[in-house]
Short mmCIF file of C-alpha atoms in Angstrom, two decimals:
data_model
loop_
_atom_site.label_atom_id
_atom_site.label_comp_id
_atom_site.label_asym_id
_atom_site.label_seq_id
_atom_site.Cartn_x
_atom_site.Cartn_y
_atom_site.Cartn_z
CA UNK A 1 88.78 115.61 32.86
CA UNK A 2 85.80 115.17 34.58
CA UNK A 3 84.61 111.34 33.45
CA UNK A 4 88.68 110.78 33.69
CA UNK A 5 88.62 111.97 38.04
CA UNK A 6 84.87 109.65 37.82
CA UNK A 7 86.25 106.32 36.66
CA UNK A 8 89.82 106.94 38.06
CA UNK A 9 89.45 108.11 41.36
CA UNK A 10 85.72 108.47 42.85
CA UNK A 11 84.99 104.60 41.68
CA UNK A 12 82.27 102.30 43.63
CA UNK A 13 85.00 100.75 45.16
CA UNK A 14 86.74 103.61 46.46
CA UNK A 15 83.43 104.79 48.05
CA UNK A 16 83.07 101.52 49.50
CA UNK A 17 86.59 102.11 50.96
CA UNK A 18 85.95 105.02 52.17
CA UNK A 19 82.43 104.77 53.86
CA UNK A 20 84.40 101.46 55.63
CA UNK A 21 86.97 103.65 57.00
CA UNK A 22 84.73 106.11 58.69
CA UNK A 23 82.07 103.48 59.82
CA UNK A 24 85.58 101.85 61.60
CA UNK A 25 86.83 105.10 63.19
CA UNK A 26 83.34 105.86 64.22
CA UNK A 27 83.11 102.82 65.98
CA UNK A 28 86.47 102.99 67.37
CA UNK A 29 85.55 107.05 69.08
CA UNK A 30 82.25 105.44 70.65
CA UNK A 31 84.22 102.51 72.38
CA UNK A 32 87.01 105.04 73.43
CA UNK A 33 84.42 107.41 74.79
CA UNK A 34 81.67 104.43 76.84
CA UNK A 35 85.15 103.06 78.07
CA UNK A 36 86.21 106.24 79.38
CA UNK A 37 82.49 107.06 80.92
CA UNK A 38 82.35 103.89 82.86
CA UNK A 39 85.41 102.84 84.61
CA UNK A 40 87.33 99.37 84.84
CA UNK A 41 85.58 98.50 88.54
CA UNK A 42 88.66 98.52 91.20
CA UNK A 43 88.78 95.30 93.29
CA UNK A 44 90.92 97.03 95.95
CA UNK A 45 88.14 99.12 96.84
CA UNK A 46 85.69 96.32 96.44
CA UNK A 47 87.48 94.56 99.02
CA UNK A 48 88.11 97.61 101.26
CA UNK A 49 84.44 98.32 101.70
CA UNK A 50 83.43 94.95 101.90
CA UNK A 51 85.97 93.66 104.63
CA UNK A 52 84.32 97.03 106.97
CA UNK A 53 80.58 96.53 106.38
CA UNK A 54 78.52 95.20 108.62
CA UNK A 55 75.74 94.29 106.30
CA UNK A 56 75.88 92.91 103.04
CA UNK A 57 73.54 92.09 99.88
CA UNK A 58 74.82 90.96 96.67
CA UNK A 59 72.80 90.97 93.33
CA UNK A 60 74.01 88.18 90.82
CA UNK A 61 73.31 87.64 87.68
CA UNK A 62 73.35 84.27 86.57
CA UNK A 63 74.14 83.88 82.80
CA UNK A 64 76.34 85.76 81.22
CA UNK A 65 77.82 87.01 85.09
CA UNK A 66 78.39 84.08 86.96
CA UNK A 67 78.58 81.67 83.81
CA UNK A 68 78.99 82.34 80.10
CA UNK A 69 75.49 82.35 78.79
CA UNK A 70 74.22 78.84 78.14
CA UNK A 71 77.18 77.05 79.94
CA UNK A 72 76.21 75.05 83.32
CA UNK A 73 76.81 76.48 86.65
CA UNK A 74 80.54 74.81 87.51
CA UNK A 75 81.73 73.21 91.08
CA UNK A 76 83.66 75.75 91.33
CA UNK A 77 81.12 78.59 91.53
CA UNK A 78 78.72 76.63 93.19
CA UNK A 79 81.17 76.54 95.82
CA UNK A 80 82.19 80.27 95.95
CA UNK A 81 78.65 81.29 96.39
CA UNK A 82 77.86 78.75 98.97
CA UNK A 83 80.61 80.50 101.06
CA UNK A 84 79.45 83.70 100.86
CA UNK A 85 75.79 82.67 101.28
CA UNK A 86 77.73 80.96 105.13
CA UNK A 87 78.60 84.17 106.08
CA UNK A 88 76.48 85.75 108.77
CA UNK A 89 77.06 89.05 107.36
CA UNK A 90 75.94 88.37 103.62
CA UNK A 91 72.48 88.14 102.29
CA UNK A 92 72.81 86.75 98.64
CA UNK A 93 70.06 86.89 95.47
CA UNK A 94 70.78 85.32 92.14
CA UNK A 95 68.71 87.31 89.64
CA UNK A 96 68.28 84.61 86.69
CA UNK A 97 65.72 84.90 83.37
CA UNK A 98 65.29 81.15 83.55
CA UNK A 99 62.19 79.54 84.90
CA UNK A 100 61.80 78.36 88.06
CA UNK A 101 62.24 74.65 87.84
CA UNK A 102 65.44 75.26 85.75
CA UNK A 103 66.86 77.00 89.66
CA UNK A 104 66.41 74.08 91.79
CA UNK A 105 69.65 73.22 91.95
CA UNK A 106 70.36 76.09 93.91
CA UNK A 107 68.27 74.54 96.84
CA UNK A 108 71.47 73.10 98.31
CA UNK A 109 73.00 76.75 98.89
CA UNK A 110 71.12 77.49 102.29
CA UNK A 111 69.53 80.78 102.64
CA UNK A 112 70.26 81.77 98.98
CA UNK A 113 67.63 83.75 97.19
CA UNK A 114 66.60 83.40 94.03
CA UNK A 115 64.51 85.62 91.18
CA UNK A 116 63.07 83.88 88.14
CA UNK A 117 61.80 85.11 84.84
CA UNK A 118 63.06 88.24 85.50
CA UNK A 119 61.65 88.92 88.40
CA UNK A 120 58.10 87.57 88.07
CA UNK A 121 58.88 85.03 90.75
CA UNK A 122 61.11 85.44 93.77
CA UNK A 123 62.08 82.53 96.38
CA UNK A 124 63.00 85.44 99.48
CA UNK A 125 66.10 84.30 101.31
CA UNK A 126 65.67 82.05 104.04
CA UNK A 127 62.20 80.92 102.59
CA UNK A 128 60.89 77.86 100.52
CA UNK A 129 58.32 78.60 98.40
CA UNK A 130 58.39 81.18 95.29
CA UNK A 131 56.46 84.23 95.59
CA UNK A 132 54.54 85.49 92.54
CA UNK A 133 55.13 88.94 91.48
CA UNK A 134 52.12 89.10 89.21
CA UNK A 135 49.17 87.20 90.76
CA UNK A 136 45.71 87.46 89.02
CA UNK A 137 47.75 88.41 85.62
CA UNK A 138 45.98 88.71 82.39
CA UNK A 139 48.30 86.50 80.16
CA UNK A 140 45.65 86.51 76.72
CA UNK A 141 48.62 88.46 74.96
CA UNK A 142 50.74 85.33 74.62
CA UNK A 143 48.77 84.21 71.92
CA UNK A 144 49.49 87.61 69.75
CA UNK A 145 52.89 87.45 70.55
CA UNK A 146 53.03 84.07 69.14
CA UNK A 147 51.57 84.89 65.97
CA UNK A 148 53.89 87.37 65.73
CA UNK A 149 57.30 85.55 66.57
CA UNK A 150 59.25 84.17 63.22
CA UNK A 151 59.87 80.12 62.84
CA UNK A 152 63.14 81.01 60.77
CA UNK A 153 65.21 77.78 60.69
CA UNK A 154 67.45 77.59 63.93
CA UNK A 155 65.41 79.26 66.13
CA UNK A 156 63.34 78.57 68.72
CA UNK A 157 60.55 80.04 71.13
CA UNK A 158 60.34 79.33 74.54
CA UNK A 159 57.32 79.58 76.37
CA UNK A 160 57.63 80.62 80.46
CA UNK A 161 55.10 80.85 82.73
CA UNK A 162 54.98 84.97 82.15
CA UNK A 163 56.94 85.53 79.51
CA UNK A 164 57.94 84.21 75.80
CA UNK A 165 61.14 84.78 74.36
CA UNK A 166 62.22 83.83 70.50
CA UNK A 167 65.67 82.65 70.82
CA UNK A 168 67.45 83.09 67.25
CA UNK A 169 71.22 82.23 68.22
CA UNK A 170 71.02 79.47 66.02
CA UNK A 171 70.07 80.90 62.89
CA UNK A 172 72.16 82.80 59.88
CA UNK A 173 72.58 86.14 62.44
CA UNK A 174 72.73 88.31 58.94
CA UNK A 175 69.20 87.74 58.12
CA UNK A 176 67.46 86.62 61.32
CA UNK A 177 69.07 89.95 63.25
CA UNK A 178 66.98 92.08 60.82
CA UNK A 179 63.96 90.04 61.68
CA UNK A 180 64.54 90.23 65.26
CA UNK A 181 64.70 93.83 64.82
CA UNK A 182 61.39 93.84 62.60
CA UNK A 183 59.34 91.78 65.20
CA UNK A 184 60.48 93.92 67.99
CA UNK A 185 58.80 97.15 66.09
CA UNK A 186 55.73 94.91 65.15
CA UNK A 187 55.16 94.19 68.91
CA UNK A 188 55.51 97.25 70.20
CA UNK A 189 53.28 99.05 67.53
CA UNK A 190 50.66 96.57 67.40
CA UNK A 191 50.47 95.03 71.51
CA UNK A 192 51.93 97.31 73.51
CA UNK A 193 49.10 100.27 73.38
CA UNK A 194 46.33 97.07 74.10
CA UNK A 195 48.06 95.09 76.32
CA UNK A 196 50.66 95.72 79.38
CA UNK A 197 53.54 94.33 77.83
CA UNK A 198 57.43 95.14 76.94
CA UNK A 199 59.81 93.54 74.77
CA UNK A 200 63.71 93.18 75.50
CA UNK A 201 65.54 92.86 72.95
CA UNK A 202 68.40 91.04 74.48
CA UNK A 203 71.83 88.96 73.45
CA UNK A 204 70.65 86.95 70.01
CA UNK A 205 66.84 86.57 71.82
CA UNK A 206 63.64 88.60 71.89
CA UNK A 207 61.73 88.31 75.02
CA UNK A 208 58.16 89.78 75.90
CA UNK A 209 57.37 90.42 79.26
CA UNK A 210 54.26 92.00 81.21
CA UNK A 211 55.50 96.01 82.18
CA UNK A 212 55.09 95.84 85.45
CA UNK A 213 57.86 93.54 86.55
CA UNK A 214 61.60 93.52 86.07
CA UNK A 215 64.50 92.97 87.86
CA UNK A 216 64.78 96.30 89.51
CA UNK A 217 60.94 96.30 90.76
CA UNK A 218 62.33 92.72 92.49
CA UNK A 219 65.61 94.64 94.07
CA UNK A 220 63.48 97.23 95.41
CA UNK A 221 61.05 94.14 97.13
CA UNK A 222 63.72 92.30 98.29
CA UNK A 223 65.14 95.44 100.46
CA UNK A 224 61.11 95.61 101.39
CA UNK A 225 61.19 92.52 102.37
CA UNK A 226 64.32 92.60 104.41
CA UNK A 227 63.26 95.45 105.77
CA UNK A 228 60.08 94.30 107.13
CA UNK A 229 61.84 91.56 108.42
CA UNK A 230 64.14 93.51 110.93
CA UNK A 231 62.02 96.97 111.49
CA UNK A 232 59.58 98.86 110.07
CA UNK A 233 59.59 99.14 106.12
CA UNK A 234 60.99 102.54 105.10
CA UNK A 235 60.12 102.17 101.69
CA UNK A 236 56.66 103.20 100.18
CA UNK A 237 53.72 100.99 99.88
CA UNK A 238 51.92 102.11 96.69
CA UNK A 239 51.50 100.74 93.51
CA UNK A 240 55.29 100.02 91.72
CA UNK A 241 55.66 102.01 88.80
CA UNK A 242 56.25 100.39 85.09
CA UNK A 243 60.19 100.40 84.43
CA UNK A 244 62.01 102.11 87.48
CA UNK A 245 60.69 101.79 91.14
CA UNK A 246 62.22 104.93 93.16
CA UNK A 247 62.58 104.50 96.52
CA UNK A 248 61.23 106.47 99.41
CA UNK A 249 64.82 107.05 101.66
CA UNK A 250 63.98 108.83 104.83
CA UNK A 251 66.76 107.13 106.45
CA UNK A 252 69.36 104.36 105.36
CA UNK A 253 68.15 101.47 104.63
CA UNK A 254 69.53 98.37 106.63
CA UNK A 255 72.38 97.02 104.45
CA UNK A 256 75.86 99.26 104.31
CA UNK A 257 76.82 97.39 101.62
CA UNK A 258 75.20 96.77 97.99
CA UNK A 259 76.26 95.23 94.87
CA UNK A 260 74.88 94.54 91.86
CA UNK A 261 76.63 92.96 88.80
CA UNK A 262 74.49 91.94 85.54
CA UNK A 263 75.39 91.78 82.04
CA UNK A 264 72.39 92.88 79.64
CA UNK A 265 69.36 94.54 78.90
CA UNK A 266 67.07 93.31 81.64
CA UNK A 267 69.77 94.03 84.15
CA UNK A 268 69.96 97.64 83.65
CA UNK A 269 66.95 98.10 85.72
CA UNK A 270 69.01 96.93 88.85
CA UNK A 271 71.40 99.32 88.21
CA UNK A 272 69.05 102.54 87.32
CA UNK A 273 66.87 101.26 90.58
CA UNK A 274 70.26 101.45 92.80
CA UNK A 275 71.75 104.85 91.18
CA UNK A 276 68.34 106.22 92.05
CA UNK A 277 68.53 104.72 95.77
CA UNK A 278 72.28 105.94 96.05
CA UNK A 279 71.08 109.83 94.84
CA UNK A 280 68.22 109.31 97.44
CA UNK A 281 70.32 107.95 100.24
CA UNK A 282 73.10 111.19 99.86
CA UNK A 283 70.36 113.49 99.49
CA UNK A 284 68.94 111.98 102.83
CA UNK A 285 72.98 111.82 104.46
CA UNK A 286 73.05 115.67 103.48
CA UNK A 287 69.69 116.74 104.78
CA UNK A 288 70.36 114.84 107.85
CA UNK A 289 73.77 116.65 108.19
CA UNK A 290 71.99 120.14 107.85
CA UNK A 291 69.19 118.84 109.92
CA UNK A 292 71.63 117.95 112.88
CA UNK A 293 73.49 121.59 112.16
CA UNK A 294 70.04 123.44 112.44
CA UNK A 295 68.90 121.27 115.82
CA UNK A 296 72.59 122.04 117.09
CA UNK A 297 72.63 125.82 116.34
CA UNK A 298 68.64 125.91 118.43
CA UNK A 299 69.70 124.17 120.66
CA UNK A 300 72.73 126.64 121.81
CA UNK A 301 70.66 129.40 121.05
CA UNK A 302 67.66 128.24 123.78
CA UNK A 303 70.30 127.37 126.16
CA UNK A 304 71.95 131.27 125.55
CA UNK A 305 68.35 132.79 126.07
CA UNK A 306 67.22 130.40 128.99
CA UNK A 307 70.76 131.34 130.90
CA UNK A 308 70.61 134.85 130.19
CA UNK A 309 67.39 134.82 131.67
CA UNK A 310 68.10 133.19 134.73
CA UNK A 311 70.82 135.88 135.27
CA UNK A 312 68.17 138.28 134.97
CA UNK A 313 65.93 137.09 137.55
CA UNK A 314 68.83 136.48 139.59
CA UNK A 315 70.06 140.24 139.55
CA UNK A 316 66.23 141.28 139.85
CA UNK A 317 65.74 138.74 143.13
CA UNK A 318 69.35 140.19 144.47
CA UNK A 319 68.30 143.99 144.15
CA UNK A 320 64.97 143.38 145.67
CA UNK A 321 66.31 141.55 148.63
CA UNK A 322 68.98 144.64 148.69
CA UNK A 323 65.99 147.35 149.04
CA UNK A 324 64.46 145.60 151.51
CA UNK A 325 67.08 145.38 154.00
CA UNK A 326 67.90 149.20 153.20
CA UNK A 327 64.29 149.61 153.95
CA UNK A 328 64.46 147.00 157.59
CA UNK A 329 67.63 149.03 158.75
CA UNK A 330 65.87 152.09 158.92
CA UNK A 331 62.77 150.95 160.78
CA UNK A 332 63.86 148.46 162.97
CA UNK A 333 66.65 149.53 166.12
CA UNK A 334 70.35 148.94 166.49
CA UNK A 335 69.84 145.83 168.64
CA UNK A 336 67.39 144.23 166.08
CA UNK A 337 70.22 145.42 163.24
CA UNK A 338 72.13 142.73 163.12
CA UNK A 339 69.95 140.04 162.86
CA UNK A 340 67.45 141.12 159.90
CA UNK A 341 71.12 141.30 158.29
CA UNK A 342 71.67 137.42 159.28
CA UNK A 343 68.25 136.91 158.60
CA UNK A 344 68.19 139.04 155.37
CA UNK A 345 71.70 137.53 153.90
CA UNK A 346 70.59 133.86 154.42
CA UNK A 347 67.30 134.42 152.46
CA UNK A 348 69.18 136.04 149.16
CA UNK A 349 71.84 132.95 149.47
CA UNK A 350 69.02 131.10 149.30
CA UNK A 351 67.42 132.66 146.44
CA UNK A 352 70.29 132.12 144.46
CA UNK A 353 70.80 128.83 144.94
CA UNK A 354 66.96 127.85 143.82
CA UNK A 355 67.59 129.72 140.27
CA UNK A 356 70.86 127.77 140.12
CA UNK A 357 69.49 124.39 140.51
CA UNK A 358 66.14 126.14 137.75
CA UNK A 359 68.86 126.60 135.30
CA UNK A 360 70.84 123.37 135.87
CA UNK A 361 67.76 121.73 135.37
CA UNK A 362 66.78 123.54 132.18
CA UNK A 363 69.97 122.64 130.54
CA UNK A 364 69.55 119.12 131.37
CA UNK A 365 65.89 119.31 130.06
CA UNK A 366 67.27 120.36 126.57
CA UNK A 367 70.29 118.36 126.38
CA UNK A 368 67.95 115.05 126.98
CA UNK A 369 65.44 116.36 124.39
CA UNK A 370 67.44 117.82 121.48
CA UNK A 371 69.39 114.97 119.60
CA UNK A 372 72.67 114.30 118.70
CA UNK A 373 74.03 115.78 115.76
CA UNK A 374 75.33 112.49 114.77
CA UNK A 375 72.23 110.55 115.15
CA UNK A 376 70.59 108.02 112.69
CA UNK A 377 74.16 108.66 110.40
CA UNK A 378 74.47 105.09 108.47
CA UNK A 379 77.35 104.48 106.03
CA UNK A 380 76.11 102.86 102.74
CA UNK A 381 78.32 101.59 99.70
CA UNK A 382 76.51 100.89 96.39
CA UNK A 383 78.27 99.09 93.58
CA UNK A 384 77.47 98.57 90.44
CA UNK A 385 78.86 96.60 87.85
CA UNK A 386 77.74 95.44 84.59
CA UNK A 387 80.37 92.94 82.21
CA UNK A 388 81.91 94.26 79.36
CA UNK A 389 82.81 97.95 78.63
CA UNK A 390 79.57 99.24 76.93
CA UNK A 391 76.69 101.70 77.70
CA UNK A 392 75.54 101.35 80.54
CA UNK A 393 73.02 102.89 84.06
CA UNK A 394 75.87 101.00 86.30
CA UNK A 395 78.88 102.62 87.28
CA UNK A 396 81.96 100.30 87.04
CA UNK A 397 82.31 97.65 84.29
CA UNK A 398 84.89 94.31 84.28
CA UNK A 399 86.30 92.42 81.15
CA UNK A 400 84.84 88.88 81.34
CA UNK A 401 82.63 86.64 83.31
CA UNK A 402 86.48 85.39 84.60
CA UNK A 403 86.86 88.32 86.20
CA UNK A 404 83.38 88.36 87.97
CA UNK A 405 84.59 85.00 89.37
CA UNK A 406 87.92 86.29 89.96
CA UNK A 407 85.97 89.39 92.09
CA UNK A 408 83.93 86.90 93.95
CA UNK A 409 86.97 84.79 94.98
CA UNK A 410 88.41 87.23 96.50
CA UNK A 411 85.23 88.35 98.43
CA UNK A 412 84.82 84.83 99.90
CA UNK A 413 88.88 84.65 101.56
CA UNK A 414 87.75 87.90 103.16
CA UNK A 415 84.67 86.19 104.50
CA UNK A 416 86.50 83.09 105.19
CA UNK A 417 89.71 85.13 107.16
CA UNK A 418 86.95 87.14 109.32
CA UNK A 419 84.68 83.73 110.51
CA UNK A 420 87.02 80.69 109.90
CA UNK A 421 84.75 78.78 111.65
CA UNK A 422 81.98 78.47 109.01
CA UNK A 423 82.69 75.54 107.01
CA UNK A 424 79.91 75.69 104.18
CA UNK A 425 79.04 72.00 103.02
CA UNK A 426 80.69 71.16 99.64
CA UNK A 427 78.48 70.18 97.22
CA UNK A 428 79.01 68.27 93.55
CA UNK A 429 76.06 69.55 91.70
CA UNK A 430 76.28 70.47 88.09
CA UNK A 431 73.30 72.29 86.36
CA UNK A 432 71.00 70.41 85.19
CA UNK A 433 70.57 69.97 81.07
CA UNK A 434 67.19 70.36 79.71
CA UNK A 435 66.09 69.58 76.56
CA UNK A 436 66.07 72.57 74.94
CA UNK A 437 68.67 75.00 74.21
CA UNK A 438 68.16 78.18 76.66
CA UNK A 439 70.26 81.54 76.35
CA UNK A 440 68.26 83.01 79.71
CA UNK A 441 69.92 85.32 81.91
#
């Protein structure tokens, strides 16, 4: 009975079956549960908060956000950005993986930013030269890395100025994913404990980077940078750390309104940089808030003390004046009577009014000096977005790179309805083709 059950009913194939099935409805429960823990982003409230801000920053991705990954920026987006970038209101980055000669055709947006390699290099909005984020770098663990990477046939490594990535999208995925996999582990056992380096392991590429720069070390500048620009930097000045940079908020920062949309691996530092800057800037809100409540509550009670004394010293000034005309009536005569009375009345009225104009004058003294509850209060929206419903640090997701574009659209006829007198320049470029296949973001 038993062999009959064996080569009946628990065959190889049936196993097969089976272990198919549950791998399927496993995979099915994780997608239902990261699509329910990050929402479908809603462009109604995009809109909403973007149409009231006053100042705005927006945090692109390039491929994979604003274009599929390896397609040429179109006319189309080109366009869409350079209106946003015309609006006085807007201060816009594109955070790209690609080197820095591969951006240039962004130089005919005005004012754009731009971060390169991940943000190793930034080009600060408004400027013309690139900024390293990495000068005096010891780059000697290129060479390692090199040894390391694969030449399996269809893939290729590219070499940028500080950083390499093996780019395998070309190659039989079945066989070179496992190696991708295997010369991730060999990095990071044998380089990372010598030299300060990470590896990404990002769509069908493998890209080794120094530690301390990424893309949400370059956010964290940029807001530096802008904030320097406009008042004193509220943001710490030591050493950035490794992977996430946490912000010092004492007070809101200058922009109300920050997005961030990205589609991978090196983008999830922008969006655990901003959750940590949104936690920070509520935590400052509140302890403003309780602040103000505290300042508000001393305040009435000096003004309470300060009043009830004066009414004190009033009452003391009115029964000493009292005792001494009791004691004047008694020595002086009946003609002289009337006139310390006169006399005697005019002084106490004159008392009085002295510690009235002392008390008006201590409640103006605090009411100058104690500050509004309301004070230094700054509304800030943070959005973040990444594309395609997966795990993720940001908080909203959307479908497709159409829908980014879709999103951004709509952002620019807001722009365009509120100053219809900026007429950005329209521009034919198409990205430029290199030589070399590239699957940057």
């Amino acid at each position: 009975e038993l062999y009959h059950y064996i080569t009946t009913t628990n065959t190889a194939q049936a196993w097969v079956e089976s272990f198919v099935n549950e791998v399927i409805e496993v995979h099915e429960t994780l997608k239902h549960s990261i699509a329910s823990s990050i929402p479908l982003l809603p462009f109604p409230m995009v809109q909403h908060e973007y149409s009231v801000s006053d100042k705005r920053i927006l945090f692109l991705d390039h491929d994979g956000t604003l274009v599929p990954v390896g397609f040429p920026l179109t006319n189309n987006i080109y366009e869409v950005l350079n209106h946003l970038v015309a609006d006085p209101k807007n201060t816009v980055y594109l955070m790209s993986g690609r080197k820095k000669d591969s951006l240039d055709v962004f130089k005919g947006i005005p004012n754009v930013g731009v971060c390169a390699e991940n943000g190793c290099f930034i080009k600060f909005s408004g400027k013309e030269n690139w900024e390293t984020m990495l000068p005096e770098t010891d780059l000697s663990w290129k060479k390692k890395v090199l040894e390391i990477f694969d030449r399996t046939p269809g893939s290729f490594i590219e070499q940028k100025e500080c950083s390499i990535a093996w780019h395998y999208g070309f190659a039989d995925f079945n066989f070179v994913s496992w190696q991708a996999a295997e010369c991730q582990n060999h990095i990071e056992q044998s380089l990372s404990s010598i030299y300060p380096i990470h590896v990404m392991a990002k769509r069908r590429r493998v890209e080794v980077m120094p530690t301390n720069v990424n893309k949400g070390i370059s956010i964290r500048r940029i807001l530096d940078f802008h904030q320097l620009t406009s008042t004193t930097s509220r943001f710490r000045t030591h050493e950035y750390t490794t992977h996430k940079a946490i912000p010092d908020i004492s007070q809101n920062a200058q922009f109300d309104f920050i997005m961030a949309i990205g589609d991978d691996r090196a983008d999830e530092y922008m969006f655990e940089y901003l959750s940590c800057l949104d936690v920070m800037a509520s935590t400052a809100s509140a302890k403003e808030e309780a602040s103000a409540k505290e300042e508000a509550s001393a305040k009435e009670e000096i003004s309470a003390k300060k009043e009830t004394s004066a009414k004190e010293e009033i009452s003391a000034k009115e029964e000493a004046s009292a005792k001494e005309e009791l004691s004047a009536k008694e020595e002086i005569s009946a003609k002289e009577e009337t006139s310390v009375k006169n006399e005697t009345s005019a002084n106490g009225n004159s008392d009085e009014s002295e510690v009235d104009s002392l008390t008006t004058k201590i409640k103006e003294l605090l009411n100058s000096q104690l500050p509004s509850p309301h004070t230094n209060t700054t509304r800030k929206v943070i959005i973040t977005c990444t594309v395609g419903s997966k795990s993720s640090a940001a908080y909203w997701y959307v479908s497709n790179v159409a829908e980014i574009k879709r999103l951004l659209e709509k952002l620019m006829k807001i722009s365009s309805e509120v100053d219809a007198q900026v007429q950005p320049s329209s521009v034919n470029v198409k990205f430029p083709v290199t030589g070399e296949k590239s699957f940057d973001t």
